[in-house]
Amino acid sequence: MLSVKHRFQSFEEYLSYDDGTDKLYELFNGELIEMPPESGINVQIATFLLIQFASLLGYRRVRGHGLELEVRGEPRNRYPDLTIIREEHIQQLAQRNTIRLSMLPPLLVVEVVSPGELQRHRDFIAKRVQYQDCGIPEYWIVDPENQTVLVLELPDNTYSEIGNFSGDDLIVSPQFNQLNLKVAQIFAAVHQD
């Protein structure tokens, strides 16, 4: 990851910054940290899920990795692998694909875990705390290494586990119960050597 040497005093100042590229950055302690490209497997899994949700909800409510979430803590923003947005977000995101803390949270965020302990910690601990704090009602952690899908729901202010699904288990989604998807289908869609 490359660090771009520019200090931002606020999230608003960061939002007005344009380096003329399509690069994605996390804002960490006022500095930009360039996000590395996703692994091919993670992109395949996220795309497979995007297609499943798009066929259920329509393509306008499903956003891939480029959607930015403003969060509290460090970094100040995250780019989930997949996000299910509310109907009202479609218009709000027309100019910039960023959900601010002042907006209602998205309905569902999905992270596909990248290899390595640091990445596992980010998805299972750090992002979980930040997404919980934002009030995102449902969070999925898709783990290619263990071929599981952990589904978390926010009934109060703390995520509770709906289930850690694997194999031929149907994924139970509190909000999207019409989704008829087995964990094995997600990983069968990905060619792993």
Coordinates of C-alpha atoms in Angstrom, one line a residue:
M1 CA 0.0 0.0 0.0
L2 CA 1.3 3.4 -0.9
S3 CA 0.7 6.4 1.3
V4 CA -0.1 9.7 -0.4
K5 CA 1.5 12.6 1.5
H6 CA -1.4 15.0 2.1
R7 CA -3.0 15.7 5.5
F8 CA -6.7 16.1 5.7
Q9 CA -8.2 17.9 8.7
S10 CA -11.7 16.6 8.1
F11 CA -13.7 14.0 6.2
E12 CA -15.3 16.9 4.2
E13 CA -11.9 18.0 3.1
Y14 CA -11.1 14.5 2.0
L15 CA -14.3 14.2 0.1
S16 CA -13.5 17.3 -1.9
Y17 CA -10.0 15.9 -2.9
D18 CA -9.6 14.6 -6.4
D19 CA -6.2 13.2 -7.5
G20 CA -7.5 12.7 -11.1
T21 CA -7.4 8.9 -10.8
D22 CA -9.8 6.1 -10.0
K23 CA -7.7 4.9 -7.1
L24 CA -9.5 4.0 -3.8
Y25 CA -8.0 5.4 -0.6
E26 CA -8.7 4.8 3.1
L27 CA -8.4 7.9 5.2
F28 CA -6.2 6.9 8.2
N29 CA -5.1 9.6 10.7
G30 CA -5.6 12.3 8.1
E31 CA -3.5 10.6 5.5
L32 CA -4.5 8.6 2.4
I33 CA -3.6 5.0 2.2
E34 CA -4.0 3.5 -1.3
M35 CA -6.1 0.4 -1.4
P36 CA -4.5 -2.6 -3.2
P37 CA -6.5 -4.4 -5.8
E38 CA -8.7 -7.2 -4.6
S39 CA -7.7 -10.8 -5.2
G40 CA -9.4 -12.6 -8.1
I41 CA -11.1 -15.1 -5.9
N42 CA -12.6 -12.3 -3.7
V43 CA -13.8 -10.4 -6.8
Q44 CA -15.4 -13.7 -8.2
I45 CA -17.2 -14.3 -4.9
A46 CA -18.4 -10.7 -4.6
T47 CA -19.6 -10.7 -8.2
F48 CA -21.4 -14.0 -7.7
L49 CA -23.2 -12.6 -4.7
L50 CA -23.9 -9.3 -6.5
I51 CA -25.7 -11.3 -9.3
Q52 CA -27.8 -13.2 -6.7
F53 CA -28.9 -10.1 -4.9
A54 CA -29.4 -8.1 -8.2
S55 CA -31.8 -10.8 -9.4
L56 CA -33.7 -10.5 -6.1
L57 CA -33.7 -6.7 -5.6
G58 CA -32.7 -5.1 -9.0
Y59 CA -29.2 -3.9 -9.9
R60 CA -29.7 -0.4 -8.6
R61 CA -29.8 -1.5 -4.9
V62 CA -26.6 -3.7 -5.1
R63 CA -23.2 -2.0 -5.1
G64 CA -19.8 -3.6 -5.5
H65 CA -16.4 -2.8 -4.0
G66 CA -16.3 0.9 -5.2
L67 CA -19.0 2.0 -2.7
E68 CA -17.5 4.0 0.2
L69 CA -18.8 4.0 3.7
E70 CA -17.9 6.8 6.2
V71 CA -17.3 5.2 9.6
R72 CA -16.1 6.3 13.0
G73 CA -12.6 5.4 14.1
E74 CA -9.6 4.7 12.0
P75 CA -9.7 4.4 9.1
R76 CA -12.5 6.9 8.5
N77 CA -13.9 5.0 5.5
R78 CA -14.3 1.5 4.3
Y79 CA -15.0 -0.1 0.9
P80 CA -17.1 -3.3 1.5
D81 CA -16.9 -6.0 -1.1
L82 CA -20.7 -5.8 -1.5
T83 CA -23.4 -3.5 -0.1
I84 CA -27.1 -3.6 -0.3
I85 CA -28.4 -0.1 -0.3
R86 CA -31.8 1.4 0.5
E87 CA -34.1 2.8 -2.2
E88 CA -33.4 6.3 -1.0
H89 CA -29.6 5.8 -1.4
I90 CA -29.9 5.5 -5.2
Q91 CA -30.6 9.2 -5.6
Q92 CA -28.2 10.2 -2.7
L93 CA -25.3 8.3 -4.3
A94 CA -25.9 9.7 -7.8
Q95 CA -23.0 12.3 -7.5
R96 CA -20.6 10.3 -5.2
N97 CA -20.8 6.7 -4.2
T98 CA -20.3 7.4 -0.5
I99 CA -22.7 6.7 2.3
R100 CA -22.1 9.3 5.0
L101 CA -22.8 8.9 8.7
S102 CA -25.5 11.5 8.4
M103 CA -27.5 9.1 6.0
L104 CA -29.4 6.0 7.0
P105 CA -27.0 3.0 7.0
P106 CA -27.1 0.4 4.1
L107 CA -29.2 -2.7 4.8
L108 CA -26.4 -5.3 4.3
V109 CA -22.6 -5.2 4.0
V110 CA -20.6 -8.3 2.8
E111 CA -16.8 -8.7 3.3
V112 CA -14.9 -11.5 1.6
V113 CA -11.9 -12.3 3.8
S114 CA -8.5 -11.9 2.1
P115 CA -5.7 -14.3 3.1
G116 CA -3.5 -13.5 6.1
E117 CA -4.1 -12.8 9.8
L118 CA -4.1 -9.0 9.5
Q119 CA -7.0 -9.2 6.9
R120 CA -8.9 -11.8 9.1
H121 CA -8.6 -9.4 12.0
R122 CA -9.8 -6.5 9.9
D123 CA -12.9 -8.3 8.7
F124 CA -13.8 -10.3 11.9
I125 CA -12.9 -7.6 14.5
A126 CA -12.2 -4.0 13.2
K127 CA -14.8 -3.8 10.5
R128 CA -17.4 -5.6 12.6
V129 CA -17.0 -2.9 15.3
Q130 CA -17.2 -0.1 12.8
Y131 CA -20.2 -1.5 10.9
Q132 CA -22.0 -2.2 14.2
D133 CA -21.3 1.4 15.3
C134 CA -22.8 2.6 12.0
G135 CA -26.0 0.7 12.7
I136 CA -25.8 -1.6 9.7
P137 CA -28.5 -4.2 10.4
E138 CA -26.8 -7.1 8.7
Y139 CA -23.1 -8.1 8.1
W140 CA -21.9 -11.1 6.3
I141 CA -18.3 -12.3 6.5
V142 CA -17.5 -14.7 3.7
D143 CA -14.4 -16.8 4.5
P144 CA -12.9 -18.5 1.4
E145 CA -10.2 -20.2 3.5
N146 CA -12.7 -22.1 5.7
Q147 CA -15.6 -21.9 3.1
T148 CA -18.0 -20.4 5.6
V149 CA -20.4 -17.5 5.7
L150 CA -20.9 -15.8 9.1
V151 CA -24.2 -13.9 9.2
L152 CA -24.5 -11.2 11.9
E153 CA -27.6 -9.2 12.8
L154 CA -28.0 -6.0 14.8
P155 CA -31.1 -6.4 16.9
D156 CA -30.0 -3.8 19.4
N157 CA -26.6 -2.1 19.4
T158 CA -24.5 -5.2 19.3
Y159 CA -24.2 -7.8 16.5
S160 CA -25.5 -11.2 17.3
E161 CA -24.7 -14.3 15.3
I162 CA -27.5 -15.7 13.2
G163 CA -25.2 -18.6 12.1
N164 CA -21.9 -19.6 10.7
F165 CA -23.0 -21.5 7.6
S166 CA -21.0 -24.0 5.5
G167 CA -21.4 -26.7 2.9
D168 CA -25.0 -27.4 1.9
D169 CA -26.4 -25.0 4.6
L170 CA -28.8 -22.5 3.3
I171 CA -27.7 -19.0 4.3
V172 CA -30.2 -17.5 6.7
S173 CA -30.6 -13.8 6.1
P174 CA -32.9 -11.9 8.5
Q175 CA -33.8 -9.3 5.9
F176 CA -33.6 -11.3 2.7
N177 CA -35.4 -14.5 3.5
Q178 CA -36.4 -15.0 -0.2
L179 CA -32.7 -15.6 -0.9
N180 CA -32.3 -19.3 -1.6
L181 CA -28.6 -19.8 -1.5
K182 CA -26.4 -22.5 -0.2
V183 CA -22.8 -21.8 0.9
A184 CA -21.5 -24.5 -1.4
Q185 CA -22.9 -22.6 -4.4
I186 CA -20.8 -19.5 -3.6
F187 CA -17.5 -21.5 -3.5
A188 CA -18.5 -23.8 -6.4
A189 CA -18.7 -20.6 -8.5
V190 CA -15.1 -19.9 -7.7
H191 CA -12.4 -21.9 -9.4
Q192 CA -9.6 -22.4 -6.8
D193 CA -6.4 -24.2 -7.6

